[in-house]
Each structure stands twice: as structure tokens, then as C-alpha cells.
């Protein structure tokens, strides 16, 4: 199978976010960037599914630093990479989706995989948008996948249940945690990744219809209090919840 | 003045609470900018629509067919996009539920318009300005929407339903069935129906402090006593003690309940990201220096195996009276 995986470079989940001097973006200095955790599931799934004759192409949109993220996916085992080079990632997910769709269109992919969301912007949108722009079947946030003879069945978690969805290939899928266990790049993989092809294409991101006017840190929670120690604290806890917080 | 189209979510033929929350969000926008709130119900025949006027709708469109009982992405997206293109809508508003998170981007792509997901506040300042958490809630952005129409989804449990005293007019819309590219064939439900963490107004989560899956009956019992849903930290989900659906945090669900009780959870940054917007947080942990106490409104330092049973007992007594 020929499979494309779209991946994004994001701040590590441990990052303590600081607001940059412009007041509307994250201060990037000192931040460690990683392959978006959900995209790891997508890369892993592609590697498991591609088969002997297959190919896994990693596509990412962003600035030059994104090459490192693409190399991470190549080190996991993907075959080649494409960087759609822009000055940064636009705030409007449709702009990103359009550029990715234009790159993927005509690529003859059996599967196009995404993470369910990027842990920076949290749009939960780009994969589904690309599917719609390309007119392909799409199942989002999948935790289980069966594929055979050009047909697929995927499962996605919904509130209090699991939806079972049938589709045929080519298709777009977005990966949730639970789909698989992503591998760590081995040393050999890291060495080989350096030699794998990575094509850089200039892309022109329009401004789109969204503008971040301010980024702030959420207010610190007002310091709470320890109501007591051990089981004897329970009556005071209940009293506080009933009469002070009024949530019981 | 432009109108707002609100997708009213149903499950098993019943409108969900989030439908009322979405109407409330739309109502607050229309009160600021003018126009009308139009609800749209897509589902099986017979979904009860009474009370939607009071909840904020001026008009309700109903698209009903047997094969729309389950959420079907392709027909739902087509029906809502067609409706959105028919009226003078500048905003399509949904709930950021499993369905809304899937449907919203599809609509935005079809309407070629901006998408703001998981919105926690809306305001009109010439343009529409929405507030949405980013970086798993570690930061919050004010986003100006400069092109219309736009699609926005609102986070559950944030907008309080309103009673506007209106009566809505009802209109049934016939649609032809179209292409189904991916078909939901069934929904597997757990044997024991539980409330979902993302929608529950009370959540009781357990962590590694519980020592093993056999002790989670404590969490389940406490959740049940409080009328809430059981949740979990990633550590216990990864260990296979609890299903992923219960995981709260950066790679799980983001929750904003009125009461969040963290039991035997240390409070790692990725966990806090998923629950810090809860209205009231209670932590039970034997380590007085655990980071969870920094965000907790009320803390009990102690052995959960002593504290939780006592808590269940006291709540039972309370219930008895
Ligand atoms: C990319 C990434 C994403 C992540 N996403 C998430 C996520 O979505 N959600 C999440 O939760 N984590 C997430 N994590 C993991 C996170 O970093 C922590 O490892 C995890 O939250 C720890 O779970 P815990 O609090 O249950 O366990 P621990 O950190 O081991 O804490 C157990 C706590 O129980 C207390 N305890 C022990 N025994 C008792 C007792 N008898 N009585 C009372 N208290 C007791 C201890 O004092 C301790 O504080 C993520 C990590 C990464 C790298
Ligand atoms: N700049 C990007 N380049 C490549 N893929 C992206 C980019 N942004 C988002 N994606 C993909 O779309 C998924 C969902 O992202 P988002 O809609 O931003 O939450 C991610 O997990 C990636 O697979």
C-alpha cells in the first residue's frame, strides 16, 4: 500500500507554556519540540500496514525546523518526506488543510493518515478537512482498524460507546491513542533516516479567516486548602462541599 | 442581521443536554449582534423538540429519517451544509462532543470557512471573537474570526442553558439520501451504561495510588454516590486497569465538571491540563507535597483506602436523610 502520513511539529507535552513578547503566541525559546504524539500512532499504523511493496510518505507543513520532525518519522521507518515550507503554521486550519490536500491530491495513496489532533492548536480539524476537500471517506479518532481487500472497518470512541464504521479505500483516517504502540526509532533507523529523501517545496500560506489577538495563561487557581488528614477529615470535606462550594 | 444555525445533537432519539448549552451560546451571540437562532435536529423520526424555544431557538428545522438514527458523517455533513447555505447564516454552531468534533471540520471544509473548536466563550466586538484553550488548556487564545460564515463548536459544561420564554416555530425538511462514503454500522455500548467523563457534571478519577484494577470499585462507588462518572489517569489506563475512554488529560479527555475528585493521582502536568478548568477540585492523596494539591480547592492528606470508604459512608448517611 502507498500511505501518506501528515505530521506536525509541536512543543513537548511537558512544556510549561510562556507567552511571547507579542502577547499572542508561545515563547519558543528553550522549548523542546517533538513529533505530535497522536501522529506517532499514525506513523506506526502506516508502517504496520504498508506491506513489502508499499511506501510511507511523511508530509509536514511548517518552517525549516520541521525537517527534524520529518526525520523522526523517517527514523521510525517511513520511506521519504515532503516539507511544505511556510513561515509558520497558519491559525486557520482550513489554510493548512488546503495546502496538504493540494500536495496529496493525485498522489495515488491508498490511505492518508493523520493524528486526531495536534497538541498545540487543538483544532481536531485538519485530517477531516483534507478528507472533505479530497472527497474521500474518513473516520476520525480511531482506536481500532481492520483492513482487507480494499475495505476497512474502524472503531472510534464516542460518549459511552464505540462507533463501528465501514468504508472502502482510498480513505483518510485520524489516529487516537490506543490504535497501536508506536515504536521508538532505533539507532540504525536514525542513521538510515539521514540518507532518506526529504523534498522541500515552497508553499504559500494565505492569511485565512482567523487571527489570534491575544494569548494568555489561564488564571492560577486560587490556592485551596487542606481540610484535614485521614478519614477524620471527611466530615469537614463534605461540609465544605455542601455549604461553601455548594456542589453537593 | 445574520442568523445562527445550531446543530442540536440527539442520541437514541433524545436531544442531549449539550443541545441546550449550544442554544444558550447562540442566544448570547444573537442578543449582542441581532438575528435569529435556528436549531437543526438531524435524527430518527420522533425526536421530542418541545422546550427548544424556551432554550433559545426562534425556529427549529427537523430532518428525520430512519437511517439517520446513528451519527452518519456524510449525510449529516451534507444536510447541515445544505441548510447552512440556504439561510442567511454567518455562524454554524455545534457542541464539541465526539459527534461535533467530527462534524465541525467537515462543515468548515464544505463551506470553505474558518473553524474554531472547543470554544469556551463567545463575544462580539465588531467581529466575532471566541475564546479557546490551546496547548491542552495551558494557555487560552482570543481568536478573531475575520471571514464568515464560520463554524464553531462549544465545549460541553461551559455554557449554562437558558430559559428565554420563547416559543419556536417548527419546520420539517425533507432531504434526499445521498452518497455515504463511510457508514456507521452500529454502536457498541458497554454492558453497564456509564456516564462519559467529558459530559458528566461530577467526575471521580483514580490513579496509580489505587494499587490495582481490583480496587477501582471504590472509584466507581464514589462516582455513583455523587451521580458522576469514573475517570482515570494515564498511568492506570496504560497499565490496562481502566479503559482509555476514562482517561483525563493531555492525551485523554478534557473535562470541566462542577466537581472533580482526584484520588491517588499525583497531578502531572499532562493530567492537570485535562481537568484544571473544573469548577471545584478535591484531591485525596497521602503525599502532602503532591502537585495535585496546588490546583485543589479542598485537599485531604491521607490513605485513600481509609478516606474513600469513609467518604462513601458519610455520603450514604446523607442520602439516607
Ligand atoms: C505525551 C504524554 C501525554 C500524557 N498524557 C497524559 C494524560 O492524558 N493523562 C494523564 O493522567 N497523564 C498523562 N501523561 C502521564 C503523566 O505524565 C503521569 O505519568 C500520570 O498522570 C501519572 O499518573 P498517576 O497520577 O495515576 O500516577 P503517579 O504519578 O504514580 O501518582 C500516584 C499518586 O498516588 C498517591 N498514592 C499512592 N498510594 C496512595 C494511597 N494509599 N492513598 C492516597 N494516595 C496514594 C501517590 O502519593 C501519588 O501522588 C502523559 C505523559 C506524556 C509524556
Ligand atoms: N502543519 C501541519 N503539517 C502536517 N500535518 C498537520 C499540520 N497540522 C496538522 N496536521 C495534521 O492534522 C492533525 C490534526 O491537527 P489539528 O487539526 O491541528 O488538531 C495532526 O495530528 C496532523 O496529523
XYZ file of C-alpha atoms in Angstrom, chain B residues 62-296:
235
model
C -36.170 18.834 11.707
C -34.661 16.380 9.258
C -35.854 12.899 10.159
C -35.224 9.507 8.613
C -34.728 6.005 9.986
C -31.221 5.753 8.617
C -30.216 8.951 10.435
C -30.654 7.373 13.872
C -26.923 6.857 14.312
C -24.491 9.634 13.525
C -23.590 9.206 9.858
C -20.867 11.651 8.932
C -21.583 12.000 5.213
C -25.346 12.616 5.235
C -25.146 14.704 8.408
C -22.441 16.925 6.899
C -24.369 17.256 3.656
C -27.673 18.068 5.396
C -26.171 20.683 7.714
C -24.029 22.264 4.982
C -27.048 22.496 2.667
C -29.129 24.091 5.408
C -26.301 26.491 6.230
C -26.094 27.550 2.594
C -29.867 28.030 2.344
C -30.339 30.663 5.035
C -28.562 33.891 5.894
C -26.275 32.247 8.401
C -22.976 33.723 9.463
C -22.287 31.058 12.100
C -22.864 27.340 12.372
C -22.605 26.278 15.993
C -22.157 22.746 17.342
C -21.203 21.037 20.578
C -17.613 19.848 20.905
C -18.680 16.256 21.537
C -17.460 13.181 19.654
C -20.057 13.991 17.014
C -19.416 17.732 16.876
C -15.659 17.238 16.713
C -16.133 15.028 13.675
C -18.844 17.086 12.003
C -17.444 20.613 12.545
C -14.324 20.307 10.361
C -16.319 18.585 7.634
C -18.737 21.519 7.572
C -15.974 24.102 7.569
C -14.301 22.339 4.638
C -17.571 22.138 2.723
C -18.387 25.771 3.424
C -14.724 26.747 2.830
C -14.697 28.713 6.054
C -12.835 29.107 9.353
C -13.288 26.611 12.186
C -12.910 27.321 15.891
C -13.259 24.212 18.036
C -13.831 23.642 21.740
C -14.792 27.261 22.346
C -15.341 28.355 25.972
C -16.593 31.918 25.441
C -18.052 33.994 22.611
C -18.195 37.760 22.233
C -18.945 40.297 19.536
C -16.509 43.146 19.107
C -17.254 44.262 15.568
C -16.093 40.775 14.589
C -16.877 37.558 16.387
C -14.193 36.869 18.984
C -14.024 33.398 20.515
C -12.013 32.112 23.443
C -10.458 28.700 23.073
C -7.921 26.746 25.083
C -4.702 25.687 23.355
C -1.749 23.562 24.499
C -4.190 21.323 26.379
C -5.523 24.265 28.335
C -2.102 25.502 29.408
C -2.888 28.712 27.521
C -6.012 30.425 26.241
C -6.390 32.283 22.937
C -8.729 35.037 21.901
C -9.367 34.435 18.229
C -10.947 36.985 15.935
C -12.982 35.447 13.121
C -12.460 37.660 10.101
C -14.324 35.644 7.450
C -17.898 34.480 7.516
C -19.614 32.159 7.651
C -17.692 30.269 10.308
C -18.126 27.026 12.177
C -17.626 26.907 15.927
C -18.019 24.113 18.439
C -18.579 24.866 22.118
C -17.128 22.845 24.954
C -19.681 20.834 26.977
C -20.488 22.005 30.521
C -19.385 25.584 29.882
C -22.481 27.429 28.631
C -25.397 27.217 31.059
C -28.768 26.503 29.418
C -31.143 29.482 29.435
C -34.882 29.896 29.800
C -35.773 32.584 27.317
C -39.536 32.189 27.463
C -39.727 31.914 23.658
C -41.804 29.569 21.587
C -40.058 28.240 18.493
C -41.712 27.516 15.176
C -41.107 24.045 13.839
C -40.393 23.115 10.248
C -39.877 19.652 8.840
C -37.400 19.477 5.992
C -37.271 16.614 3.518
C -33.905 15.639 2.146
C -32.917 13.112 -0.432
C -30.486 10.464 0.572
C -27.058 10.956 -0.925
C -23.707 9.277 -1.050
C -22.462 7.502 2.078
C -18.690 7.092 1.900
C -18.194 5.765 5.399
C -21.084 4.113 7.181
C -21.603 3.747 10.902
C -22.996 0.244 11.176
C -23.506 0.083 14.912
C -22.574 1.487 18.277
C -21.108 -0.947 20.771
C -22.251 0.041 24.231
C -20.706 -1.271 27.414
C -22.812 -3.776 29.348
C -23.099 -1.324 32.175
C -24.048 2.101 30.901
C -21.820 4.731 32.464
C -21.803 8.448 32.147
C -18.975 9.808 29.994
C -16.276 11.840 31.745
C -16.413 14.608 29.181
C -20.116 15.205 29.720
C -20.558 14.434 33.400
C -21.004 17.308 35.815
C -19.171 15.344 38.509
C -16.056 13.254 37.820
C -14.223 10.965 40.254
C -10.832 9.892 38.882
C -8.482 7.278 40.207
C -4.730 6.975 39.696
C -1.874 4.653 40.428
C -2.469 5.183 44.138
C -5.276 2.630 43.832
C -2.648 -0.109 43.530
C -4.585 -2.309 41.134
C -7.701 -2.657 38.970
C -9.443 -4.654 41.709
C -9.662 -1.532 43.859
C -11.438 0.665 41.335
C -14.795 -0.353 42.753
C -14.018 2.410 45.273
C -13.891 4.971 42.465
C -16.995 3.557 40.811
C -18.940 3.555 44.064
C -17.940 7.095 44.945
C -18.815 8.276 41.430
C -22.168 6.579 41.661
C -22.886 8.042 45.110
C -22.212 11.504 43.688
C -24.117 10.902 40.463
C -20.916 11.316 38.474
C -18.660 9.454 36.071
C -15.476 7.497 36.835
C -12.262 8.818 35.299
C -8.619 7.736 35.314
C -5.045 8.931 34.966
C -2.971 7.787 32.032
C -0.778 5.657 34.262
C -3.681 3.347 35.079
C -5.012 3.355 31.519
C -1.596 2.400 30.152
C -1.394 -0.343 32.778
C -4.655 -1.699 31.407
C -6.552 -1.176 34.670
C -9.095 1.141 33.084
C -10.412 1.791 29.539
C -8.959 4.647 27.529
C -12.390 6.272 27.335
C -11.950 7.216 31.005
C -8.556 8.891 30.637
C -8.430 12.539 31.625
C -5.596 14.745 30.420
C -3.481 15.777 27.504
C -3.851 12.521 25.602
C -7.258 11.765 27.065
C -10.287 13.909 27.603
C -10.510 17.493 28.709
C -13.198 17.896 31.307
C -14.824 20.889 33.014
C -17.207 19.396 35.570
C -18.601 21.265 38.559
C -16.773 18.850 40.845
C -13.608 16.864 40.076
C -12.319 14.428 42.677
C -8.752 13.164 42.131
C -7.974 10.055 44.145
C -4.415 8.703 44.301
C -3.367 10.927 41.391
C -0.101 12.867 41.661
C -1.134 15.740 39.375
C 1.351 15.531 36.490
C 1.231 18.496 34.112
C -0.444 16.354 31.425
C -3.173 15.327 33.833
C -3.734 18.868 35.106
C -4.117 20.024 31.512
C -7.256 17.944 31.223
C -9.040 18.971 34.413
C -7.796 22.332 35.616
C -10.893 24.156 34.354
C -13.121 22.115 36.674
C -15.105 24.405 38.935
C -14.228 22.702 42.214
C -11.339 20.270 42.623
C -10.921 17.840 45.515
C -7.715 15.842 45.956
C -7.176 12.811 48.125
C -3.510 11.814 48.338
C -1.231 10.552 51.051
C 1.673 12.725 49.909
C 1.085 16.261 51.179
C 3.564 17.574 48.589
C 1.791 16.022 45.599
C 1.359 18.675 42.851
C -2.372 17.933 42.678
C -2.802 19.879 45.931
C -1.603 23.038 44.160
C -4.726 23.085 42.000
C -7.136 21.535 44.504
